[in-house]
XYZ file of C-alpha atoms in Angstrom:
669
model
C 6.787 -47.573 2.486
C 4.569 -44.395 2.553
C 6.317 -41.017 1.716
C 6.805 -38.448 4.849
C 5.827 -35.035 5.163
C 8.242 -32.431 6.745
C 5.974 -30.385 9.132
C 8.976 -28.517 10.389
C 7.913 -24.484 10.774
C 10.146 -22.723 13.032
C 14.038 -23.436 14.999
C 15.743 -21.934 17.091
C 19.467 -22.176 16.410
C 23.049 -20.566 17.154
C 25.428 -18.937 14.771
C 29.383 -19.222 14.569
C 29.289 -15.710 16.768
C 27.159 -17.629 19.448
C 24.037 -15.404 18.619
C 20.786 -17.000 18.053
C 18.704 -16.765 15.003
C 15.337 -17.979 14.481
C 14.949 -19.861 11.229
C 11.540 -19.982 9.121
C 11.376 -23.129 7.197
C 8.730 -21.945 5.183
C 5.632 -24.260 6.182
C 2.865 -21.881 6.146
C 3.665 -20.460 2.413
C 3.626 -24.123 1.554
C 0.183 -25.044 2.882
C -1.437 -21.953 1.943
C -0.216 -22.491 -1.577
C -1.762 -26.096 -1.454
C -5.275 -24.615 -0.707
C -7.439 -24.810 -3.440
C -8.845 -21.312 -3.178
C -7.001 -19.462 -0.611
C -8.609 -16.070 -1.669
C -12.173 -17.197 -0.339
C -10.861 -19.780 2.411
C -10.810 -18.094 5.887
C -8.246 -20.676 8.015
C -8.361 -21.188 12.094
C -5.576 -21.749 14.127
C -5.430 -24.494 16.743
C -2.236 -24.691 18.738
C -1.370 -27.594 21.025
C 1.778 -27.612 23.550
C 2.944 -30.559 24.930
C 4.774 -34.002 24.126
C 3.694 -37.806 24.309
C -0.074 -37.187 25.364
C -0.314 -34.219 22.887
C 0.663 -36.299 20.035
C -1.289 -38.873 20.741
C -4.262 -36.559 21.040
C -3.409 -35.239 17.756
C -3.702 -38.511 16.032
C -7.246 -39.079 17.966
C -8.642 -35.868 17.334
C -7.844 -35.671 13.685
C -7.970 -39.182 12.749
C -7.691 -38.924 9.045
C -4.224 -36.553 8.855
C -2.192 -39.949 9.863
C 0.171 -38.240 11.830
C 2.439 -40.580 11.716
C 3.712 -39.912 8.588
C 4.434 -36.253 9.426
C 8.120 -35.889 10.619
C 9.881 -32.961 11.911
C 12.485 -32.218 14.949
C 11.416 -28.417 14.711
C 10.421 -26.604 18.140
C 7.289 -25.802 16.140
C 5.716 -27.509 13.590
C 2.707 -26.460 11.255
C 0.251 -29.198 9.761
C -3.588 -28.765 8.665
C -6.591 -30.876 9.043
C -7.335 -33.178 6.369
C -11.259 -33.176 6.312
C -11.615 -29.239 6.515
C -8.737 -28.511 4.165
C -10.989 -27.740 0.742
C -13.469 -26.014 3.310
C -14.680 -22.592 3.347
C -12.648 -22.528 6.720
C -9.889 -25.187 6.997
C -8.103 -25.586 10.309
C -4.063 -25.322 10.971
C -2.582 -27.147 13.298
C 0.515 -25.631 15.312
C 2.167 -27.678 17.974
C 5.899 -28.240 19.684
C 6.680 -27.983 23.291
C 6.585 -25.597 26.157
C 10.229 -26.555 27.246
C 12.135 -26.088 30.334
C 12.969 -22.235 30.233
C 16.207 -21.258 30.888
C 17.326 -25.022 31.149
C 16.793 -25.243 27.378
C 19.606 -25.411 24.788
C 19.166 -25.311 20.913
C 21.102 -28.122 19.111
C 20.777 -26.852 15.579
C 24.041 -25.157 14.786
C 23.411 -22.154 11.837
C 26.038 -20.926 9.281
C 26.860 -17.472 8.692
C 23.844 -15.455 7.244
C 21.059 -18.492 8.164
C 18.291 -17.445 10.109
C 16.754 -14.264 11.016
C 18.774 -12.400 13.964
C 16.777 -11.153 16.916
C 16.917 -7.923 19.021
C 15.811 -9.577 21.866
C 19.530 -9.172 23.643
C 20.476 -11.454 26.602
C 17.781 -13.914 26.272
C 18.032 -17.678 26.365
C 16.967 -20.095 23.635
C 14.244 -21.297 25.906
C 12.850 -17.607 26.630
C 12.983 -16.884 22.929
C 10.696 -19.558 22.166
C 8.196 -18.430 24.628
C 8.694 -14.897 22.675
C 7.813 -17.206 19.370
C 4.790 -18.966 20.948
C 3.199 -15.715 23.173
C 4.144 -12.786 20.632
C 3.858 -14.518 16.988
C 1.472 -17.944 17.189
C -0.858 -16.729 19.974
C -1.422 -13.576 17.884
C -3.043 -15.384 15.140
C -4.216 -18.537 17.086
C -8.410 -18.953 17.520
C -7.560 -21.952 20.650
C -4.661 -22.742 22.616
C -4.660 -25.999 24.182
C -1.768 -27.031 26.567
C -1.418 -30.597 27.842
C -0.513 -30.626 31.810
C 0.290 -34.627 31.686
C 3.318 -33.342 29.099
C 4.855 -31.264 31.826
C 6.760 -32.082 35.078
C 3.598 -30.544 37.397
C 1.063 -27.842 36.915
C 4.133 -25.153 37.979
C 5.716 -25.710 34.736
C 2.425 -24.487 33.129
C 1.628 -21.697 35.314
C 5.475 -20.297 34.698
C 4.959 -20.555 31.090
C 1.864 -18.351 31.085
C 3.372 -16.155 33.714
C 6.286 -15.638 31.690
C 4.095 -15.252 28.787
C 2.034 -12.385 30.596
C 5.567 -10.615 31.604
C 6.382 -10.330 27.662
C 3.135 -9.073 26.705
C 0.597 -9.189 24.479
C 1.823 -8.154 20.883
C -2.000 -7.880 20.011
C -3.436 -4.483 18.975
C -7.241 -5.939 18.482
C -10.065 -5.923 21.195
C -9.796 -8.491 24.134
C -12.822 -10.193 23.038
C -10.946 -11.309 19.840
C -8.144 -12.525 21.360
C -7.334 -16.657 21.157
C -9.105 -19.197 23.898
C -6.841 -21.070 26.212
C -7.704 -25.026 26.866
C -5.806 -26.567 29.584
C -6.347 -30.343 29.671
C -5.600 -32.685 32.419
C -5.151 -35.948 32.294
C -7.105 -37.360 35.403
C -9.864 -39.660 35.473
C -11.974 -38.064 37.971
C -15.934 -37.720 37.175
C -16.808 -34.654 39.245
C -16.209 -30.965 39.103
C -14.206 -30.272 42.161
C -10.706 -31.240 40.488
C -11.637 -28.839 37.734
C -12.329 -26.090 39.924
C -8.977 -27.014 42.228
C -7.088 -26.797 39.263
C -8.817 -23.417 38.512
C -7.851 -21.766 42.327
C -4.377 -23.271 42.055
C -3.756 -21.382 39.021
C -5.504 -18.099 39.646
C -3.648 -18.208 43.358
C -0.387 -18.624 41.608
C -1.338 -15.999 38.996
C -2.157 -13.471 41.644
C 1.183 -14.061 43.521
C 3.122 -12.898 40.522
C 0.951 -9.669 40.393
C -1.503 -10.774 37.730
C -5.082 -10.926 38.434
C -5.976 -13.171 35.223
C -5.183 -13.707 31.999
C -7.292 -11.348 29.701
C -4.334 -9.691 28.431
C -3.214 -12.969 26.245
C -6.761 -14.573 26.359
C -10.268 -14.087 25.657
C -11.270 -17.252 27.983
C -9.734 -19.897 29.949
C -11.152 -23.692 30.474
C -9.824 -26.333 31.941
C -11.480 -29.776 30.556
C -10.202 -33.493 32.002
C -8.840 -35.297 29.188
C -11.028 -38.492 30.438
C -14.412 -38.606 31.684
C -15.273 -41.718 33.529
C -17.759 -44.162 31.976
C -16.800 -42.880 28.470
C -14.663 -45.057 26.198
C -11.015 -43.359 24.848
C -13.010 -42.608 21.505
C -15.595 -40.982 23.211
C -13.722 -38.704 25.306
C -11.920 -37.772 22.496
C -14.873 -36.851 20.485
C -16.036 -34.891 23.408
C -12.868 -32.993 23.456
C -12.629 -32.411 19.900
C -16.260 -31.033 19.963
C -15.554 -28.445 23.032
C -12.373 -27.107 20.794
C -14.561 -27.207 17.496
C -17.279 -24.709 19.361
C -14.665 -22.696 20.541
C -13.171 -22.207 17.408
C -16.423 -21.334 15.835
C -17.320 -19.061 18.520
C -14.210 -16.965 18.317
C -14.422 -17.165 14.491
C -17.811 -15.765 14.538
C -16.812 -13.037 16.586
C -13.764 -12.277 14.398
C -15.559 -12.497 11.375
C -18.076 -9.621 12.675
C -15.185 -7.525 13.367
C -13.651 -7.717 10.395
C -10.536 -9.592 11.924
C -10.428 -13.015 10.120
C -8.438 -12.924 7.024
C -8.591 -15.180 3.850
C -5.581 -17.298 3.603
C -3.694 -15.017 1.506
C -3.876 -11.873 4.122
C -3.135 -14.513 6.780
C -0.099 -15.621 5.057
C 1.038 -12.138 4.612
C 0.184 -10.522 8.157
C 1.933 -13.338 9.555
C 5.194 -12.975 7.761
C 5.105 -9.377 9.062
C 4.377 -10.356 12.315
C 7.204 -12.477 12.288
C 9.475 -9.611 11.365
C 8.311 -7.107 13.388
C 8.403 -9.770 16.643
C 12.252 -10.311 15.933
C 12.585 -6.563 15.525
C 11.137 -5.042 18.374
C 8.919 -5.056 21.561
C 6.051 -3.398 20.411
C 2.468 -4.199 19.888
C 2.221 -5.629 16.194
C 0.303 -2.686 14.382
C -1.917 -4.824 12.332
C -2.959 -1.486 10.399
C 0.151 -0.872 9.127
C 0.710 -4.424 8.445
C -2.233 -4.142 6.104
C -0.356 -1.327 4.501
C 3.221 -2.665 4.065
C 3.276 -3.121 0.387
C 0.663 -0.118 -0.086
C 2.297 2.592 2.192
C 0.619 6.073 2.578
C 1.527 8.342 -0.272
C 4.761 10.390 0.840
C 3.040 13.600 -1.027
C -0.088 13.377 1.140
C 0.855 15.881 3.393
C 1.750 18.185 0.694
C -1.349 17.202 -1.400
C -3.514 18.388 1.779
C -1.704 21.586 2.355
C -2.391 22.422 -1.334
C -6.239 21.492 -0.869
C -6.402 24.122 1.853
C -4.820 26.580 0.440
C -6.976 26.523 -2.661
C -10.299 26.068 -0.473
C -8.946 29.115 1.237
C -8.326 31.279 -1.507
C -11.818 30.203 -2.667
C -12.969 31.139 0.710
C -14.699 27.601 2.230
C -14.871 27.084 5.398
C -13.041 24.605 7.164
C -15.682 22.442 8.362
C -16.915 22.060 4.587
C -13.573 20.533 3.904
C -13.911 18.169 6.205
C -16.068 15.323 4.987
C -14.405 15.704 1.497
C -10.971 14.984 3.184
C -12.115 12.120 5.505
C -13.886 10.328 2.463
C -10.757 10.744 0.627
C -8.638 9.054 3.425
C -11.265 6.365 3.502
C -11.182 5.630 0.112
C -7.287 5.523 0.240
C -7.680 2.518 3.335
C -10.212 0.846 2.364
C -9.382 -0.277 -0.862
C -11.168 -3.375 -3.260
C -9.791 -6.750 -2.109
C -8.015 -5.773 1.171
C -8.138 -7.188 4.251
C -10.265 -5.043 6.693
C -8.933 -4.821 9.961
C -11.176 -5.274 12.982
C -9.729 -2.044 15.039
C -11.832 0.705 15.710
C -11.821 3.106 12.370
C -10.653 5.561 14.832
C -7.357 3.453 15.440
C -6.802 3.281 11.581
C -7.418 7.154 11.855
C -4.958 7.752 14.509
C -2.300 5.078 13.111
C -2.024 6.314 9.551
C -3.619 9.843 9.103
C -3.947 11.681 12.350
C -0.263 13.354 12.600
C -0.135 14.049 8.991
C -3.468 16.032 9.099
C -2.115 18.023 11.970
C 0.705 19.232 10.163
C -1.087 19.734 7.350
C -3.365 21.955 8.660
C -0.622 23.676 10.851
C 1.284 25.089 7.892
C -1.770 26.853 6.574
C -2.848 28.040 10.516
C -0.869 31.332 10.009
C -2.954 32.383 6.681
C -6.405 30.566 7.468
C -7.716 32.761 10.920
C -9.616 30.701 13.301
C -8.007 27.382 12.112
C -7.203 24.943 14.768
C -5.178 21.870 13.736
C -6.380 19.544 16.269
C -9.685 20.898 16.171
C -10.144 20.225 12.505
C -8.235 16.864 12.815
C -10.927 15.634 15.297
C -13.768 16.669 13.066
C -12.303 14.909 9.996
C -11.658 11.679 12.402
C -15.593 11.763 13.154
C -16.350 12.063 9.308
C -13.974 8.992 8.834
C -15.799 6.890 11.189
C -19.242 7.595 9.728
C -17.789 6.491 6.618
C -17.010 3.320 8.033
C -20.299 2.788 9.600
C -21.771 3.173 5.992
C -18.900 1.180 4.438
C -19.348 -2.200 7.158
C -22.954 -2.511 6.744
C -21.567 -4.042 3.328
C -23.854 -2.533 1.058
C -21.766 0.144 -0.702
C -18.002 0.070 -1.565
C -15.631 3.036 -0.957
C -15.375 4.479 -4.235
C -19.242 4.884 -4.402
C -19.103 6.209 -0.981
C -16.363 8.813 -2.034
C -18.649 9.741 -5.192
C -21.849 10.089 -3.032
C -19.917 12.567 -0.740
C -18.274 14.642 -3.537
C -21.614 15.030 -5.299
C -23.572 15.834 -2.291
C -21.363 19.029 -1.603
C -20.907 19.819 -5.646
C -22.564 23.105 -4.812
C -19.638 24.080 -2.170
C -16.815 22.010 -3.837
C -17.431 23.230 -7.392
C -15.503 26.161 -7.517
C -11.797 24.151 -6.451
C -9.343 24.225 -9.513
C -5.929 22.750 -9.415
C -3.483 21.445 -11.836
C -0.956 19.793 -9.368
C -3.533 17.278 -7.760
C -6.222 14.595 -8.102
C -9.484 16.511 -7.011
C -11.077 12.948 -6.773
C -8.360 11.440 -4.523
C -6.588 14.342 -3.295
C -3.318 12.073 -2.707
C -1.668 11.599 -6.320
C -0.889 13.908 -9.086
C -3.165 15.271 -11.627
C -2.968 13.855 -14.753
C -6.040 14.858 -16.536
C -8.296 17.449 -16.823
C -12.323 17.497 -18.050
C -13.339 20.683 -19.751
C -14.714 22.040 -16.721
C -11.556 22.445 -15.470
C -11.283 19.487 -12.701
C -8.333 17.427 -12.482
C -7.990 13.529 -11.778
C -5.306 10.879 -11.564
C -4.767 7.406 -13.765
C -6.022 5.360 -10.724
C -9.499 7.571 -10.549
C -9.597 7.007 -14.264
C -9.618 3.332 -13.759
C -11.845 3.570 -10.328
C -14.613 6.047 -11.854
C -14.414 5.719 -15.644
C -15.915 3.226 -17.887
C -13.827 0.350 -19.886
C -13.849 1.104 -23.488
C -15.060 -2.314 -25.111
C -12.252 -3.821 -27.042
C -9.688 -1.818 -25.752
C -7.759 -2.937 -22.707
C -6.623 0.082 -20.360
C -9.041 2.896 -21.968
C -11.840 4.296 -19.824
C -14.616 6.558 -20.516
C -14.980 9.224 -17.818
C -18.495 10.453 -18.550
C -18.508 13.269 -15.949
C -16.999 15.097 -12.953
C -17.741 14.264 -9.463
C -17.262 17.754 -8.351
C -19.517 20.105 -10.437
C -21.625 17.258 -12.057
C -20.329 18.378 -15.597
C -21.500 15.839 -17.953
C -19.023 15.495 -20.927
C -17.099 12.555 -21.537
C -13.456 12.262 -21.488
C -11.732 9.012 -23.039
C -8.204 8.218 -21.016
C -5.453 6.289 -21.689
C -3.735 4.691 -18.741
C -0.430 2.973 -19.360
C -0.779 -0.786 -18.204
C 0.994 -1.786 -15.340
C 3.346 -4.347 -16.950
C 4.488 -2.275 -20.091
C 7.156 0.065 -20.128
C 6.527 3.704 -21.645
C 7.183 4.779 -25.238
C 8.918 7.879 -25.210
C 9.722 10.161 -28.111
C 12.720 12.606 -27.835
C 13.043 15.326 -30.135
C 15.840 18.025 -30.099
C 16.358 21.682 -31.038
C 18.108 23.154 -33.681
C 15.679 25.688 -35.342
C 15.456 24.826 -39.031
C 16.971 21.682 -38.060
C 14.054 20.429 -36.978
C 13.160 19.082 -40.408
C 15.705 16.029 -39.984
C 13.485 14.273 -36.825
C 10.589 14.943 -39.127
C 11.931 13.268 -42.300
C 12.807 10.243 -39.832
C 8.845 10.496 -38.508
C 7.800 9.810 -42.054
C 9.784 6.927 -42.394
C 8.696 5.458 -39.235
C 5.287 6.550 -39.847
C 5.128 4.485 -43.191
C 6.492 1.402 -41.175
C 3.598 1.640 -38.557
C 0.462 1.849 -40.818
C -2.254 1.295 -41.101
C -1.558 2.712 -37.576
C -0.394 5.944 -36.440
C 2.906 7.381 -34.552
C 0.172 8.621 -32.034
C -0.913 5.273 -30.735
C 2.519 4.033 -30.041
C 3.627 7.117 -28.166
C 3.142 7.517 -24.353
C 5.270 10.713 -23.799
C 6.887 13.137 -26.485
C 9.000 15.727 -25.189
C 11.006 18.130 -27.151
C 13.401 20.798 -27.016
C 12.866 24.239 -28.860
C 11.917 23.532 -32.492
C 11.703 19.787 -31.406
C 8.914 21.116 -28.739
C 6.920 22.673 -31.536
C 7.077 19.440 -33.509
C 5.805 17.782 -30.375
C 3.171 20.093 -29.742
C 1.821 19.974 -33.634
C 1.924 15.956 -33.702
C 0.528 15.268 -30.002
C -1.497 18.379 -28.751
C -2.842 19.197 -32.116
C -2.830 15.752 -33.639
C -1.437 16.427 -36.599
C -0.186 13.819 -38.786
C 3.705 13.367 -39.669
C 3.376 14.821 -43.088
C 1.052 17.971 -42.013
C 3.369 18.710 -39.123
C 6.268 18.682 -41.417
C 4.515 21.226 -43.758
C 3.324 23.466 -41.302
C 7.028 22.960 -39.337
C 8.237 24.419 -42.716
C 6.028 27.119 -42.684
C 7.083 27.927 -39.044
C 10.673 27.620 -39.744
C 10.427 30.333 -42.896
C 8.768 32.725 -40.429
C 10.471 32.472 -36.874
C 13.777 31.198 -37.996
C 14.648 33.281 -41.110
C 16.003 36.149 -39.475
C 17.851 36.315 -36.028
C 17.216 39.356 -33.782
C 20.608 41.662 -34.518
C 21.853 44.901 -33.103
C 23.236 47.555 -35.646
C 26.281 48.502 -33.388
C 28.402 44.989 -34.527
C 28.021 45.990 -38.468
C 29.437 49.405 -37.574
C 32.376 48.218 -35.483
C 32.994 45.675 -38.135
C 33.536 48.038 -40.781
C 35.552 49.974 -38.538
C 38.020 47.576 -37.179
C 37.848 44.639 -39.934
C 35.788 41.786 -39.781
C 38.948 38.884 -38.880
C 40.891 41.461 -36.858
C 41.284 40.944 -33.091
C 38.303 43.655 -32.073
C 36.235 41.766 -34.733
C 36.887 38.616 -33.087
C 35.917 39.842 -29.777
C 32.460 41.790 -31.399
C 31.751 38.143 -32.955
C 31.771 36.473 -29.304
C 29.742 39.278 -27.570
C 27.257 39.149 -30.502
C 27.265 35.298 -29.828
C 26.532 35.648 -26.287
C 23.702 38.320 -26.328
C 22.120 37.333 -29.804
C 22.479 33.750 -30.401
C 19.561 31.809 -30.497
C 17.230 34.728 -29.756
C 14.626 35.807 -32.231
C 11.919 38.451 -32.442
C 9.352 37.597 -29.691
C 6.947 39.653 -31.940
C 7.523 37.416 -34.937
C 7.531 34.118 -32.534
C 4.348 34.829 -30.899
C 2.222 35.588 -34.156
C 3.840 32.357 -36.011
C 2.702 30.407 -33.055
C -0.653 31.886 -32.860
C -1.494 31.620 -36.643
C 0.130 27.697 -36.624
C -1.881 26.429 -33.371
C -4.660 29.284 -33.013
C -5.043 32.007 -30.313
C -7.679 30.373 -28.182
C -6.090 26.974 -28.338
C -5.419 24.753 -24.938
C -2.274 23.002 -25.898
C -1.685 21.174 -22.549
C -5.757 19.969 -21.679
C -7.535 17.027 -23.177
C -6.844 16.643 -26.786
C -9.729 16.494 -29.340
C -10.346 13.407 -31.323
C -11.101 13.383 -34.777
C -15.077 12.639 -34.364
C -16.874 15.797 -33.311
C -17.577 16.101 -29.480
C -15.142 13.244 -28.569
C -12.109 14.243 -26.207
C -9.248 12.193 -25.366
C -6.563 12.305 -22.776
C -3.712 10.167 -21.901
C -0.572 10.871 -24.108
C 1.737 13.351 -22.263
C 3.647 16.552 -23.861
C 6.278 18.075 -22.802
C 8.404 21.112 -24.225
C 11.584 21.997 -22.219
C 12.435 25.592 -21.460
C 15.252 26.946 -19.674
C 15.243 29.780 -17.210
C 17.463 32.841 -18.238
C 19.120 34.023 -15.159
C 22.580 33.496 -13.217
C 21.057 30.506 -11.797
C 19.899 29.010 -14.767
C 17.045 26.095 -14.343
C 15.602 23.651 -16.907
C 11.763 23.291 -17.000
C 9.295 21.008 -18.334
C 6.085 22.646 -19.236
C 3.662 19.771 -19.901
C 0.323 18.353 -19.648
C 1.752 15.808 -16.739
C 2.779 16.039 -13.043
C 5.466 13.901 -11.781
C 5.590 13.239 -7.899
C 6.907 15.498 -5.136
C 9.760 12.837 -4.304
C 11.060 13.095 -8.128
C 12.005 16.395 -7.757
C 15.196 16.106 -5.768
C 15.921 13.237 -7.923
C 16.130 15.045 -11.181
C 17.881 18.265 -9.986
C 16.535 21.152 -11.559
C 13.886 19.326 -13.889
C 10.503 20.537 -12.499
C 7.618 19.747 -14.588
C 4.209 21.837 -14.533
C 1.104 21.451 -15.899
C-alpha cells in the first residue's frame, strides 16, 4: 500500500465561543524545506478552483505527481509539481473549492487557542474563505484557474469574482504584475463564438454590479474550453497545460524584471507576514514593510538625522549638499545584501519607510536653519534616493559601493563634519570607532567597509576614511553575534585598588601565553578602578606594569586628603570625643570625605598617562604605526549636585532607547 501525503494548507474552524478562526497546517514551510536550494529557487504559484473536474485536470496536467496519493479534507490545499521541483523555477499548486457563499458552514471544531483569530467581524465562514482566496492566496499567485463545470452555473463564478472585487485587492504592486485569470469551461464546441458569449455575459454581469473589469485583481482574463473538437483528451490537456505554462512564464518574467519575484525562502516569509496581515486588518498588504519585519527602521533614525543636520548647520553646509549623503545612507539601510528587492517604485519605498521621519527631523532644526523647508528638502532627498535605485537596479554595483562613491565624490564638502555620537558612514547607528582623522563609524560599517584580517574571525582592517579620504589603517575588533561580551568591572576605594590588581595578576598567570586584553570586551571602573581600567585597556599596560604604576599614582593622589584647618581647632577646644567633636567629624566627613587635592590629582594623571594622550580613541598596538579599536573602556563618574546623576565616560555609545532603560546612566564618547 502506497503512503499518502497530507497536503492540507488552510482550514476555517469554529471555536468553543462560536467565533471563527483560521488554522494554518504549516504546509508551505514543509514544502519549502524540501526544496534542494530554496535560496536560489524562485517558485511560481498556480491556483485551481473547482471540484471533480479540477481534480481530474490536476491528475492529467501533472501526471508525474501521482495525485491519488494526496489526501486532505482541508479547504485550501498545497502541493507541488514533481517535474519542476528541483529546477530553478518550481511550480507550486494550490487548489480548493469556491464553496457556496453564505450557505457554507465549517465542520471543523477548534479547541480554545487553536487557529488564528480574525478581525473580519460578522463574516460568515464562506465569506471568510473568499477573503483567504482573494486577499491572501491570489496575492502570491501567478495564474488562477476556475473550472466552471464544478459550479452549479456561470453565475456562481461571477458572484465569487464580484465578491472578491468588493473585498478589494490586498496587493500594493503595479497592476501589470497581478495574477492572470483563466476561466475553463467544459463544452465540446469547436468555434470561438461560445468563448465570446462567455466573455460578453461575464462582463455584462460585472457592469451590473458596478465593475468595468477585474483589473484590480487580475492583469489578464482568459476563457478557454477544456475540450476542443478533433483532439484526444491527452492532447486537450497538453493544450491547456501549454497555455497555463505560457501565462506563468510571461508573468514570472515581468515580475523578475520588476524585482518582484522572491526566492523560496523570501516567498515563505512574505506569505507568513501576509497571512497575519490578512486576518488582522483590511488594508492593502505593504510588501515594503513586510520585507523589513525582522529588520525595522532603526528607532534612533530621526534623532541621528537631527544631529547630522545640526553639525552640518554648524559647519555652514547648505541643505542641498546634504541631500545626496542622506539619500544614499537611507538607500543602504533598505537595500541590504541578500534581501528581496520589492517591485514597487523606489519612491513608494521611500514614502513607506522614510518620508515621515525626514519631515519630522527637518522640522526640528527648521527654527535654527533659516530658509529650510522640511517638505522641499524631503522631496529633494527622495529624488536622490530614486537616482540611487536607477544605478543599483542595473546590477553592476552594490549598495555599499554606491554609498562609498557618493561620500567620496563629496569629500571636499563633507570632510569638515565631525561627530562622536553617530556613525558618519551610515548615519543610522551609534559611533563605536574613531579614525585618526576624527571621523567615526559603527561595528556594522567596520564589517561592510573593512577587510577581514587573515586567520582572525571578526577582526577587520579599515584602510581609510570615506569622508576625507585619509589613509591610515585601523584594526577593528567586532563582537561575534553569537557571543556574549566579557565584562571586567573594577570597584573603587582609593589605595584599595591594589586588591583587584592582585587578583588580575593571578588571572594573567592562568591566561598565558595570551593576555587579559584578548579576553575582555568591556572594562569599566569606578574611581581607582577607573584608573586601572584606563591603564590596562587604554594604555595597554600589562597587569604587572599597571600594578607598579598604580602604586605610584596611589602614593601621589591618595596619600593625603584635602583638609580644612577649622576642625583641628574645634577638636582642640571641645575635645575629640565630645558631642561637639562628633558633630564636627560628621560635618568634616560630609564636606571632605574622598575629596583629594585636584592639582595633585591632575599632575599625577598627566605624569602617568601623558598630557596629550587621547584615552578614548583607538588604542595603539605594540607594533609601530598600527592602531586597534574594539575594546570598550568606561569610567564611572557622579555629578556633585542636588540631583545626583551617574555618568559613564567611555569610548562607546549606547542606543537612544537604552537611556530610559538604565535610568540616570548616560554614556558619552
